[in-house]
Short mmCIF file of C-alpha atoms and ligand atoms in Angstrom, two decimals:
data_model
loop_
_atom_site.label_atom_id
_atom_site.label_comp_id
_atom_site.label_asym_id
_atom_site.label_seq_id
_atom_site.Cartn_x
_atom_site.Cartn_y
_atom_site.Cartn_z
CA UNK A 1 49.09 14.44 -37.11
CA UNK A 2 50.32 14.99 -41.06
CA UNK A 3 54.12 14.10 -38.76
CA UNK A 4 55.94 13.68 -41.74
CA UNK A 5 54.97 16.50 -43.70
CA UNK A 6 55.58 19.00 -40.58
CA UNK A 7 58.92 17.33 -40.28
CA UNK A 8 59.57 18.23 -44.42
CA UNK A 9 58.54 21.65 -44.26
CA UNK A 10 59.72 22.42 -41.29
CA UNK A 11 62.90 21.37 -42.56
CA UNK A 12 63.04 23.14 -45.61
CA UNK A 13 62.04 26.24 -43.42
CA UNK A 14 64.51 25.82 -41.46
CA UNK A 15 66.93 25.50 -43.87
CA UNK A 16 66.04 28.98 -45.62
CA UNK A 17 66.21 30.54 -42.28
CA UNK A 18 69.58 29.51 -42.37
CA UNK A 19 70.27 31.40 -45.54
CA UNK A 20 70.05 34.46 -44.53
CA UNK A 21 69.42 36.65 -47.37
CA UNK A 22 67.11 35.89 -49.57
CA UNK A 23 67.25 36.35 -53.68
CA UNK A 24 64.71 34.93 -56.38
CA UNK A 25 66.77 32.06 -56.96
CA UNK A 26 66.76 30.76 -53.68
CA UNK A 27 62.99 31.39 -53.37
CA UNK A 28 62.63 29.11 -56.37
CA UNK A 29 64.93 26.65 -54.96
CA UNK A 30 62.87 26.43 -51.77
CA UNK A 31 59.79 26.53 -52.88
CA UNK A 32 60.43 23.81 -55.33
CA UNK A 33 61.42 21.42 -52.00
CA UNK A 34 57.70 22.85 -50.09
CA UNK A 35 56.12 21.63 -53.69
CA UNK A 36 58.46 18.01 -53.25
CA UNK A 37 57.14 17.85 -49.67
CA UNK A 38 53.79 18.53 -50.27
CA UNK A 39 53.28 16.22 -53.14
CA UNK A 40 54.98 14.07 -51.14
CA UNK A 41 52.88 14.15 -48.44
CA UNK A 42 49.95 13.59 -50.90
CA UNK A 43 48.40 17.01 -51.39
CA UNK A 44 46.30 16.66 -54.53
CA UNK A 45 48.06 18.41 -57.16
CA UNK A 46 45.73 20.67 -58.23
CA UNK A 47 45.93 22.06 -54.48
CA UNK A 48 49.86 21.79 -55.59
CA UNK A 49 50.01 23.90 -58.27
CA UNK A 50 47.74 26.91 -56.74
CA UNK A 51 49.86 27.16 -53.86
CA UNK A 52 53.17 26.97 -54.78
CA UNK A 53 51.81 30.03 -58.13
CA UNK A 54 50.47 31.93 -55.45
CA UNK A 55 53.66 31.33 -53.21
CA UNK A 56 55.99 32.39 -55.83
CA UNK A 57 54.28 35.31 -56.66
CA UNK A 58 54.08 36.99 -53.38
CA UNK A 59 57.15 35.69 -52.43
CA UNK A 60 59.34 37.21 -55.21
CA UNK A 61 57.65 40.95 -54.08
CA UNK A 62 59.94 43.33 -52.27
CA UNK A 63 57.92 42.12 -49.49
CA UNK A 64 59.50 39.50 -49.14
CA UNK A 65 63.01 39.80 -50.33
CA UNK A 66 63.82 43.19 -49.37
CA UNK A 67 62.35 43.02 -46.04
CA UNK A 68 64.56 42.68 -42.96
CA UNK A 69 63.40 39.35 -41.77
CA UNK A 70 63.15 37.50 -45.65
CA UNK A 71 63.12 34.15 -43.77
CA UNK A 72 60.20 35.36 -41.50
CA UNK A 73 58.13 36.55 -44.30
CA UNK A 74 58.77 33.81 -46.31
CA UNK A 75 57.83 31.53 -43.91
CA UNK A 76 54.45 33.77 -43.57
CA UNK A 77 54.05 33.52 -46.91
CA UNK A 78 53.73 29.56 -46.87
CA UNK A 79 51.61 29.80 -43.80
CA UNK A 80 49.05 31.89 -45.46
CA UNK A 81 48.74 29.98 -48.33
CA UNK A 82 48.69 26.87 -46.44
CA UNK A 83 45.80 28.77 -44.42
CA UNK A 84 43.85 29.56 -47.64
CA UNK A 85 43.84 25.96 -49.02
CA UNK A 86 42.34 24.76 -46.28
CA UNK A 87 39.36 27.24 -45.93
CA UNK A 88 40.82 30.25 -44.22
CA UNK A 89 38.88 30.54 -41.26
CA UNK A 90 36.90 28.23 -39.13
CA UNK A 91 33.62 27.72 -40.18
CA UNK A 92 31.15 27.35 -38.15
CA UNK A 93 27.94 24.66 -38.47
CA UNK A 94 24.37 25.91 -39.22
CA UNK A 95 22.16 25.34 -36.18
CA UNK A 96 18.93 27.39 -35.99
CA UNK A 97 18.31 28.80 -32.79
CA UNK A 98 15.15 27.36 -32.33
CA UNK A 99 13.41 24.18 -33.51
CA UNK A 100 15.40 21.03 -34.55
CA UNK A 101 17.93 21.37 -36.56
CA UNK A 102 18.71 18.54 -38.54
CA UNK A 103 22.34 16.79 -39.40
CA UNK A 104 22.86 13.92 -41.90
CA UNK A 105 26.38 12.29 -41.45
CA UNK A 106 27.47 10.48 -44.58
CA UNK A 107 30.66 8.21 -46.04
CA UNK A 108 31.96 5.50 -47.02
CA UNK A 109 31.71 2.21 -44.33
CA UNK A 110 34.68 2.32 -41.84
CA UNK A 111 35.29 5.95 -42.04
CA UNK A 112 34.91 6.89 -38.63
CA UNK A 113 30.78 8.01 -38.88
CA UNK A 114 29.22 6.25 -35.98
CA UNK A 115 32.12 7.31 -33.67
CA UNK A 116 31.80 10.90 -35.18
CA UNK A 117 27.66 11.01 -34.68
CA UNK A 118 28.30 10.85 -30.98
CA UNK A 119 30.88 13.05 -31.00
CA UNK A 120 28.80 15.74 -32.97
CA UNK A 121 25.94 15.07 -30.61
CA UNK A 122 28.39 15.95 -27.87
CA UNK A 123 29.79 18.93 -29.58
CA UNK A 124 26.15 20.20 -30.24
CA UNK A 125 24.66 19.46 -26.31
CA UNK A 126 27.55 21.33 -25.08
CA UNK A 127 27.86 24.50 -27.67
CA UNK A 128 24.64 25.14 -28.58
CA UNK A 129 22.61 23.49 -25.50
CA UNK A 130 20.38 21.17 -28.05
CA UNK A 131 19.94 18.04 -27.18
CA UNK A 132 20.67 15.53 -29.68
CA UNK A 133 18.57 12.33 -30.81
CA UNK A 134 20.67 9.63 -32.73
CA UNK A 135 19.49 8.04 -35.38
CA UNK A 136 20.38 4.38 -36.32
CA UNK A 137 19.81 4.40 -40.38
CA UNK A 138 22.26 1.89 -41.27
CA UNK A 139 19.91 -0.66 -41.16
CA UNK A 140 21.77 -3.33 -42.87
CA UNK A 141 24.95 -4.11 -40.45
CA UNK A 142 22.89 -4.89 -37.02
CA UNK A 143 26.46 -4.25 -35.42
CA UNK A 144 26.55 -0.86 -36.61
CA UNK A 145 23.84 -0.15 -35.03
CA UNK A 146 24.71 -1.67 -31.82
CA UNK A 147 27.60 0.28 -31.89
CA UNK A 148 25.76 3.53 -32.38
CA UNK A 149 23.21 2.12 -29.17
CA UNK A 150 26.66 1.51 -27.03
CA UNK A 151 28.51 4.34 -27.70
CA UNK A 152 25.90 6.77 -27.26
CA UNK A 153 24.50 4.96 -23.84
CA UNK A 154 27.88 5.49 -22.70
CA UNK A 155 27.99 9.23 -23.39
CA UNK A 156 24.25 9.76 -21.73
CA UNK A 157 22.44 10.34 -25.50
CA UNK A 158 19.57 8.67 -26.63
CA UNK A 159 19.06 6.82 -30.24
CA UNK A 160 16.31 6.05 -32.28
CA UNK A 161 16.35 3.19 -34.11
CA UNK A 162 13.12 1.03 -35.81
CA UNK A 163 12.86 -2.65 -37.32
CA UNK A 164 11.67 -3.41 -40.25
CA UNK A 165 11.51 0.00 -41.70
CA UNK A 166 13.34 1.87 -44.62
CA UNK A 167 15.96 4.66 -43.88
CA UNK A 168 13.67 7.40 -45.25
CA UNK A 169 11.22 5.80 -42.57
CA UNK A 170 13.13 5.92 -40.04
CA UNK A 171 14.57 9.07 -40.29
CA UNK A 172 10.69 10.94 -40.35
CA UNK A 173 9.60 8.75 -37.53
CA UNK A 174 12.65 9.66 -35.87
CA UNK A 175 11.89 13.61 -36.83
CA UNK A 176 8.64 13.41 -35.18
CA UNK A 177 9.65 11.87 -32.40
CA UNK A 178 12.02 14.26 -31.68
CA UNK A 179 9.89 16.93 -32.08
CA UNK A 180 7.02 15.12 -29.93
CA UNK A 181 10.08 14.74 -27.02
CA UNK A 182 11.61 18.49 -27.10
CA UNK A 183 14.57 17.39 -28.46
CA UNK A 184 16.73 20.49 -30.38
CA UNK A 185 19.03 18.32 -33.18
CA UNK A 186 18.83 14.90 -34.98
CA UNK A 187 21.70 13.34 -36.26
CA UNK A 188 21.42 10.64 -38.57
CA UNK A 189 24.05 8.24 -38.99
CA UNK A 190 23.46 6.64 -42.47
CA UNK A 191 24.97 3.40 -44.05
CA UNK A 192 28.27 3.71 -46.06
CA UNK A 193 29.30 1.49 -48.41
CA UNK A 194 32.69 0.15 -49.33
CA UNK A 195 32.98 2.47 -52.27
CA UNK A 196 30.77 5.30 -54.16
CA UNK A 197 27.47 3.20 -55.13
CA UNK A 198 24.70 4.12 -57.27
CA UNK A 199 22.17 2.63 -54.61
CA UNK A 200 23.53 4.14 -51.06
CA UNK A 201 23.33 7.91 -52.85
CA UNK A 202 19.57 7.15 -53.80
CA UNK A 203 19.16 6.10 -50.42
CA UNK A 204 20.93 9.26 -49.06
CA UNK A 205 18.95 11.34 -51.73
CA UNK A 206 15.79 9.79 -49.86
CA UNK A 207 16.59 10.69 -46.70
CA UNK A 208 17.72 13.80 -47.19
CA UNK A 209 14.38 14.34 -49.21
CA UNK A 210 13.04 13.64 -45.61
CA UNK A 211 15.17 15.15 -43.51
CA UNK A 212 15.26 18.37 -45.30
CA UNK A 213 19.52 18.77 -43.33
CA UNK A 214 20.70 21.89 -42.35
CA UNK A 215 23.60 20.01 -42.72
CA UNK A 216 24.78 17.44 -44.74
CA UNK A 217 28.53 16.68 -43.42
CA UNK A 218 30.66 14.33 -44.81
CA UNK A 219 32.87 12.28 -43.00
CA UNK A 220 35.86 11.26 -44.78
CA UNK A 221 38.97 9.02 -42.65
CA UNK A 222 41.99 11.50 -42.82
CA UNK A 223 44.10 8.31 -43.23
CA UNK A 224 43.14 7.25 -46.97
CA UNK A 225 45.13 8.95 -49.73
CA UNK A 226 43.66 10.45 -53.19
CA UNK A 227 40.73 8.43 -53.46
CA UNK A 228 39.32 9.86 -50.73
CA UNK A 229 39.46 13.45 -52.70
CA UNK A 230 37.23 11.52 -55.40
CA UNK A 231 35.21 10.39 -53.06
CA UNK A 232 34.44 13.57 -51.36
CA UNK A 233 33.80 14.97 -54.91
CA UNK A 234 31.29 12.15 -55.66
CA UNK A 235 29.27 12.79 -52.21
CA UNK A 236 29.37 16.62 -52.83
CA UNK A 237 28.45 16.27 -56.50
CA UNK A 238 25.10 13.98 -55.86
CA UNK A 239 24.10 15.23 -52.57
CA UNK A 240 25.56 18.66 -52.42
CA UNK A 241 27.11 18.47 -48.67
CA UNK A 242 27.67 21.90 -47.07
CA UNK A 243 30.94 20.75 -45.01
CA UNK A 244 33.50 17.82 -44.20
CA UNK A 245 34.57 16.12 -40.90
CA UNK A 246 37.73 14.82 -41.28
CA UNK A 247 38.65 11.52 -38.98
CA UNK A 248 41.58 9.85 -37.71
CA UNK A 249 43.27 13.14 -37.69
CA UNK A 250 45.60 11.24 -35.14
CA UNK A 251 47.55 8.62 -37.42
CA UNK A 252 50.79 8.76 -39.05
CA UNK A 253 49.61 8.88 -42.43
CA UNK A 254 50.54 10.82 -44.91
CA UNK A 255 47.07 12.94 -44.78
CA UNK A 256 47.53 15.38 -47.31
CA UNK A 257 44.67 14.48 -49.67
CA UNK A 258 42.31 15.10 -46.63
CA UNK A 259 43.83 18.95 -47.01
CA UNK A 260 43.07 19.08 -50.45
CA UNK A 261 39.69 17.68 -50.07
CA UNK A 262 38.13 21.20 -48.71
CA UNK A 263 39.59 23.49 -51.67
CA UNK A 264 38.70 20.23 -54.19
CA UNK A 265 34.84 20.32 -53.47
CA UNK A 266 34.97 24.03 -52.16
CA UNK A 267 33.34 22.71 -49.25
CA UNK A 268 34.58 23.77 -45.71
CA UNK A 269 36.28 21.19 -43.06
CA UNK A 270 34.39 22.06 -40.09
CA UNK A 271 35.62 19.49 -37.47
CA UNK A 272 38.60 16.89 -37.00
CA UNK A 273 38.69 13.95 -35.11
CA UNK A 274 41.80 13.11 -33.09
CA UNK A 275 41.11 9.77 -31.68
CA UNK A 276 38.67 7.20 -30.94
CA UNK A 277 37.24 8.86 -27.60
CA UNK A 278 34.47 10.69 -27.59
CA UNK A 279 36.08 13.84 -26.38
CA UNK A 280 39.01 13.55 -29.25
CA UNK A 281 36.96 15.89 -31.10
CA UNK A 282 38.01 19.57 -32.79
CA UNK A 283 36.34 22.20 -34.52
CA UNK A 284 38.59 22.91 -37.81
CA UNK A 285 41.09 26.02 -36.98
CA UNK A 286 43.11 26.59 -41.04
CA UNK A 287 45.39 28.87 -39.11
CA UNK A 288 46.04 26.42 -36.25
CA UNK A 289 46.50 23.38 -38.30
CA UNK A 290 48.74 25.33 -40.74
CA UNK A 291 50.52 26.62 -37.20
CA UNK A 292 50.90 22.91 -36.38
CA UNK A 293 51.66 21.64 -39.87
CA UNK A 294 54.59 24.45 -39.89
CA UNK A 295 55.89 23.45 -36.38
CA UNK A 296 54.68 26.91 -35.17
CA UNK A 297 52.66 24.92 -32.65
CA UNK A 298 49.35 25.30 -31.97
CA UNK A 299 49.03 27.23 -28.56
CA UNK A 300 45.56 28.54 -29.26
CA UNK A 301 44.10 24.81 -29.42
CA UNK A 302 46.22 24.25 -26.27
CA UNK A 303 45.15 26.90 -24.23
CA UNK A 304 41.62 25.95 -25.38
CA UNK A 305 41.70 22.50 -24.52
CA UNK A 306 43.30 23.50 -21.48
CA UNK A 307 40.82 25.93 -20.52
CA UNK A 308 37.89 23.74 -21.39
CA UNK A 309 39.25 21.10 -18.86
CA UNK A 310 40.93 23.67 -16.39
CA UNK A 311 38.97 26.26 -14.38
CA UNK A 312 40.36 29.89 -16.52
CA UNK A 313 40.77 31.70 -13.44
CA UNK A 314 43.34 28.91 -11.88
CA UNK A 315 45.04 28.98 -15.47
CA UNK A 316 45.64 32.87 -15.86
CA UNK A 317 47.13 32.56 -12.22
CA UNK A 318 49.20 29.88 -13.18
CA UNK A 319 50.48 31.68 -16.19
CA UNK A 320 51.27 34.94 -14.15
CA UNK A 321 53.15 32.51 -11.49
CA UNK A 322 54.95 30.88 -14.28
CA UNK A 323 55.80 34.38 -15.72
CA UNK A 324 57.35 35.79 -11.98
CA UNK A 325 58.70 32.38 -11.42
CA UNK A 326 56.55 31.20 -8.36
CA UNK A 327 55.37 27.87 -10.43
CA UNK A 328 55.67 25.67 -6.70
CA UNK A 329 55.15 22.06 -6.15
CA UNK A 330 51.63 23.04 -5.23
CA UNK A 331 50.91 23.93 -8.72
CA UNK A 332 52.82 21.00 -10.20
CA UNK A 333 50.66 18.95 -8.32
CA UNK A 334 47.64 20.73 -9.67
CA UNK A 335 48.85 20.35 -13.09
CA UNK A 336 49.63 16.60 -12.62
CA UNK A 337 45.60 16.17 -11.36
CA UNK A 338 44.51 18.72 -14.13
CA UNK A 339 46.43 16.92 -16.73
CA UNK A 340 44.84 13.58 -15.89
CA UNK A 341 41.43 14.59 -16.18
CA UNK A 342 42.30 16.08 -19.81
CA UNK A 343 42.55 12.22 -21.59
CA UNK A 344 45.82 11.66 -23.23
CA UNK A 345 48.59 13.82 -22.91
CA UNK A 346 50.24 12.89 -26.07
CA UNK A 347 47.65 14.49 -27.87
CA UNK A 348 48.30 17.60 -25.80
CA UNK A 349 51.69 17.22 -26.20
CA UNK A 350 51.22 17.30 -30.03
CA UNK A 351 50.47 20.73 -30.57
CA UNK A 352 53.54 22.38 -28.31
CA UNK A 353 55.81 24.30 -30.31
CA UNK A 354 58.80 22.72 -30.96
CA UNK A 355 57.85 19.09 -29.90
CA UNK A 356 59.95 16.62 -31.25
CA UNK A 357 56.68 14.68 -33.62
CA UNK A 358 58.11 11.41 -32.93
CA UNK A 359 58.50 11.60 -29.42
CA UNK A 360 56.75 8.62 -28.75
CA UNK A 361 55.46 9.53 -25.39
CA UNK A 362 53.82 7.03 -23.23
CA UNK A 363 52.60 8.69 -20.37
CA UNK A 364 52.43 5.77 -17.51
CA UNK A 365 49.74 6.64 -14.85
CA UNK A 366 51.33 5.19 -12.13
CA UNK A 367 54.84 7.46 -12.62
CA UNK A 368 52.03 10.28 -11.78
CA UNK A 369 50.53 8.57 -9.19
CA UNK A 370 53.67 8.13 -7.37
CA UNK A 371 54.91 11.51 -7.93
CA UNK A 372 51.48 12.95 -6.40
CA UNK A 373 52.06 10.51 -3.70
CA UNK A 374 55.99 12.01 -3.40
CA UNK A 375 54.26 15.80 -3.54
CA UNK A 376 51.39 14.67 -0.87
CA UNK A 377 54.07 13.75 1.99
CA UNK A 378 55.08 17.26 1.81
CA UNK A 379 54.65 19.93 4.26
CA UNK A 380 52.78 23.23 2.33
CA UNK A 381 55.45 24.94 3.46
CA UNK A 382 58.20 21.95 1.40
CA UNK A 383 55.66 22.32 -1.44
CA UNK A 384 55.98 26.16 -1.37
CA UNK A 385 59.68 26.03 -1.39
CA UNK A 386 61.38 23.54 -2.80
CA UNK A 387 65.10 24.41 -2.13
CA UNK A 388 64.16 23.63 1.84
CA UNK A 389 63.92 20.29 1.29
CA UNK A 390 67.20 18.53 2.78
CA UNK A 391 68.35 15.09 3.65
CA UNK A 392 66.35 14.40 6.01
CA UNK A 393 63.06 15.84 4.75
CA UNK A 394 63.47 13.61 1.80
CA UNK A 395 64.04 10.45 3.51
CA UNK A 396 60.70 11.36 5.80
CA UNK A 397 58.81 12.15 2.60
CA UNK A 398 60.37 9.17 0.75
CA UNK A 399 59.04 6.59 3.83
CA UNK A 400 56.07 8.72 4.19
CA UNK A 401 55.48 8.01 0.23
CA UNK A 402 56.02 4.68 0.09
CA UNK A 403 59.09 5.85 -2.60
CA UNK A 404 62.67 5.77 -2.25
CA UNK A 405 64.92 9.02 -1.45
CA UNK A 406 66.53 8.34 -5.08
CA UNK A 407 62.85 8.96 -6.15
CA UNK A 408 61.95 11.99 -3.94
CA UNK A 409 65.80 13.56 -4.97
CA UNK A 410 65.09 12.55 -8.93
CA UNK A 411 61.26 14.53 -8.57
CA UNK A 412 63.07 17.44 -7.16
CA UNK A 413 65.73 18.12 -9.67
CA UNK A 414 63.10 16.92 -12.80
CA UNK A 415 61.27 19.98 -10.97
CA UNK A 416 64.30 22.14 -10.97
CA UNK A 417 65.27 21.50 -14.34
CA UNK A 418 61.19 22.15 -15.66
CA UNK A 419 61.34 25.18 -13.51
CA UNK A 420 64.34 26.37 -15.43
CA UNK A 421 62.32 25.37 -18.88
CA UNK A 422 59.56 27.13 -18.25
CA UNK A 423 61.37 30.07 -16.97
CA UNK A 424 63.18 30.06 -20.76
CA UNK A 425 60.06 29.21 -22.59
CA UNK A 426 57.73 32.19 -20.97
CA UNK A 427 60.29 34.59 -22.12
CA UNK A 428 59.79 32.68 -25.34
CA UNK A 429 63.28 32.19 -25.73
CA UNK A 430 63.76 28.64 -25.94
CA UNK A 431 61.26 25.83 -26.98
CA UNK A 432 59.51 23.00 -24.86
CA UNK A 433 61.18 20.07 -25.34
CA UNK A 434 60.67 16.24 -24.75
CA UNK A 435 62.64 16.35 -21.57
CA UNK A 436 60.37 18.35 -19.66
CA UNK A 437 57.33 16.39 -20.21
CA UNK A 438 59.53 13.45 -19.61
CA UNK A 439 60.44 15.29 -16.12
CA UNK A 440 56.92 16.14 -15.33
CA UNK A 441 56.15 12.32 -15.51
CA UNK A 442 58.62 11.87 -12.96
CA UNK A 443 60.90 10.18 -15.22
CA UNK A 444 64.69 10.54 -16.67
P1 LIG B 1 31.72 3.80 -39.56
O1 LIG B 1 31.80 2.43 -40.15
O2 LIG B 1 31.90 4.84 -40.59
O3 LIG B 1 30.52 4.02 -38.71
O4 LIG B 1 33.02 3.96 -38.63
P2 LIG B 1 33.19 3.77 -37.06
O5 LIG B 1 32.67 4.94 -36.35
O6 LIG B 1 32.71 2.43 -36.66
O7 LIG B 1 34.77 3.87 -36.96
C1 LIG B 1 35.64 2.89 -37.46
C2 LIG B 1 36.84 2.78 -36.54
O8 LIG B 1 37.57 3.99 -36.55
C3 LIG B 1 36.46 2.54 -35.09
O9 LIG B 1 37.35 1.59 -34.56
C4 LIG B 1 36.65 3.90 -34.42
O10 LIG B 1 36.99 3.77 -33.07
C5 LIG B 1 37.78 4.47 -35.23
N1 LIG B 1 37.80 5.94 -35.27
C6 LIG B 1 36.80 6.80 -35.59
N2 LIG B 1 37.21 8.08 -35.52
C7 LIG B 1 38.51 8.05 -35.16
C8 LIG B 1 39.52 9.06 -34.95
O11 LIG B 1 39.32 10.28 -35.09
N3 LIG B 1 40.76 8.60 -34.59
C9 LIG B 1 41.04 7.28 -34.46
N4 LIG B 1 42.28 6.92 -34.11
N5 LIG B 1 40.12 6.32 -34.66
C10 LIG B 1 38.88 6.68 -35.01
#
């Protein structure tokens, strides 16, 4: 996610950390290279110029300069702006309490809005405990539709979807459907078009006429450059929408015109999308994304996603064991099972401070099957302490395994070495790096 403007500014950061002391002219000098980087990276201008005025100013205070970490501040400095730009705080969506609350997704064709409907109607079963009816408006690609039908069958949600009828139809049959079948939030998924067009915005206007939306969210693929700002601006200008999903959150590119897009319309980004599964799905955090953006990593996200998949009581143990230094092979293999059930660990892996971006991390199911299998043809007491394991308990756990006693001996020092890691990085002294993961996998 936004990889290679992280790597610039994190860079450039890095680079005034090195200077030490800090005077006006270096300021300037740095904060020209953030303004290089983020133009580079495709931040709207506008955006541009508003952060790196606001930068300079506060950065040139005594604040800054005569404090006695400059580099720290400095780098606070560009967080907080960086923060601001892209809406401050989270922002949360507007669901009544009771009665149905209604949600129109619109964009352009191909931006990711029939994946994000189901993912919304996910988001809204399981944080406000409405359930969701999909509705199939875009009535003129019969494979859009079938998509919606698929996806959301998959995912246990219901859609409503009529022949022969207009969008504005369709959408108030769908309404009183809903409210006929005591369902709490209708999400219509409406027809894009290749580009900004006269006719799909009266159609949306007609709909939402309907509708009456609490919500009117656009969603916009992270991956297009600029025009995608103009784009946004056209949707907010004749429909007025009251926030922005932003898609495709996972590719490489450049994806800083989807960061202007919020402080361009003045309309919030409430969620991100991170992938095509239905679970690769975020509420908008400024302060995290900034965090990740800045290489600070983005622990609260982690520990979220990690608690959301992981029972918290197991967790906080695991972090106190971690902290006194009892992390066993029991817990590894807990953590191997955990991590498999949380979808795909590069993702995860993505928002660890210090991770390399471009690790390139495949994580191969069967190197954690067979290291389970390895951890399984242990004794609990082998499991609770490693160092006991000689010779000859590794070849008995190797045959028992079905592995090889260079496996079993390559598990056990990857689980040394990410013992040692861990032991570093909860004193917050030194940073995660690729090797661990790698070691976790049960690779070199
Ligand atoms: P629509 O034409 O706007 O309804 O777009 P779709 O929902 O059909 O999405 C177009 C393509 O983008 C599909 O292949 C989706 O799987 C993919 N897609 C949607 N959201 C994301 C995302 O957040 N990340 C990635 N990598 N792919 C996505």
């Amino acid at each position: 996610m936004l990889n290679s403007l992280s790597d610039r500014l994190s860079e450039v950061l890095k680079k005034i950390k090195g200077w030490g002391s800090l005077t006006e002219k270096n300021i300037r000098d740095g904060l020209r290279e953030i303004k290089l980087a983020l133009l580079e990276a495709d931040v709207n201008y506008k955006v541009v110029k508003e952060f790196i005025d606001g930068a300079t100013k506060e950065a040139m205070g005594e604040k800054v300069i005569k404090s006695l970490t400059p580099a720290q501040q400095f780098t606070k400095v560009v967080h907080d702006y960086l923060v601001k730009i892209l809406g401050e705080k989270a922002h949360d969506m507007n669901i009544k309490t009771g009665g149905i609350s209604n949600i129109m997704l619109v964009g352009l064709q191909g931006s990711g809005k029939t994946t994000t409907a189901v993912k919304l109607a996910k988001f809204v079963l399981e944080n406000f405990n409405k359930k969701p009816l999909l509705v199939a408006a875009d009535i003129y690609r019969p494979a859009a539709i079938k998509q919606l039908v698929s996806l959301a069958g998959k995912n246990g949600f219901e859609v409503f979807k009529e022949d022969g009828k207009k969008p504005e139809q369709i959408t108030g049959d769908a309404y009183k459907y809903a409210k006929d079948h005591g369902y709490g939030a209708i999400i219509v998924d409406t027809a894009g078009r290749l580009e900004l067009d006269e006719d799909m915005m009266e159609e949306l206007k007609r709909i939402k006429k309907v509708l009456k939306p609490d919500e009117i969210l656009l969603v916009a693929d992270a991956a297009t450059g600029q025009a995608a700002v103009s784009v946004a601006e056209g949707f907010n200008r004749e429909l007025g929408i009251t926030g922005i999903i932003l898609s495709r959150m996972d590719s490489d590119a450049r994806g800083g015109a989807a960061l202007s897009m919020s402080y361009i319309t003045g309309k919030y980004i409430k969620f991100i999308g991170t992938g095509e599964k239905i679970e690769d799905f975020e509420k908008f955090y400024p302060d995290r994304i900034a965090d990740r953006i800045l290489n600070m990593g983005d622990v609260v996200s982690l520990v979220e996603k990690v608690q959301k998949e992981y029972d918290i009581e197991k967790a906080k143990k695991l972090e106190k064991k971690i902290k006194k230094d009892n992390f066993d092979l029991n817990d590894f293999l807990d953590q191997i099972k955990q991590l498999k059930k949380m979808g795909p660990l590069e993702n995860i892996l993505e928002m660890i401070p210090g991770m390399p971006k471009k690790l390139n991390l495949k994580v191969d199911e069967r190197d954690l099957k067979r290291t389970e299998a390895i951890i399984n043809s242990m004794t609990p007491e082998e499991r609770a302490h490693y160092k006991i394991i000689n010779g000859s308990r590794r070849k008995r756990i190797a045959l028992g395994s079905g592995t090889t006693v260079f496996e079993v001996n390559r598990l056990l020092n990857n689980f040394q070495q990410m013992k040692k890691m861990m032991k570093k990085f909860s004193k917050n002294k030194g940073r995660m790096s690729g090797d661990m993961f790698s070691s976790l996998m049960g690779r070199n």
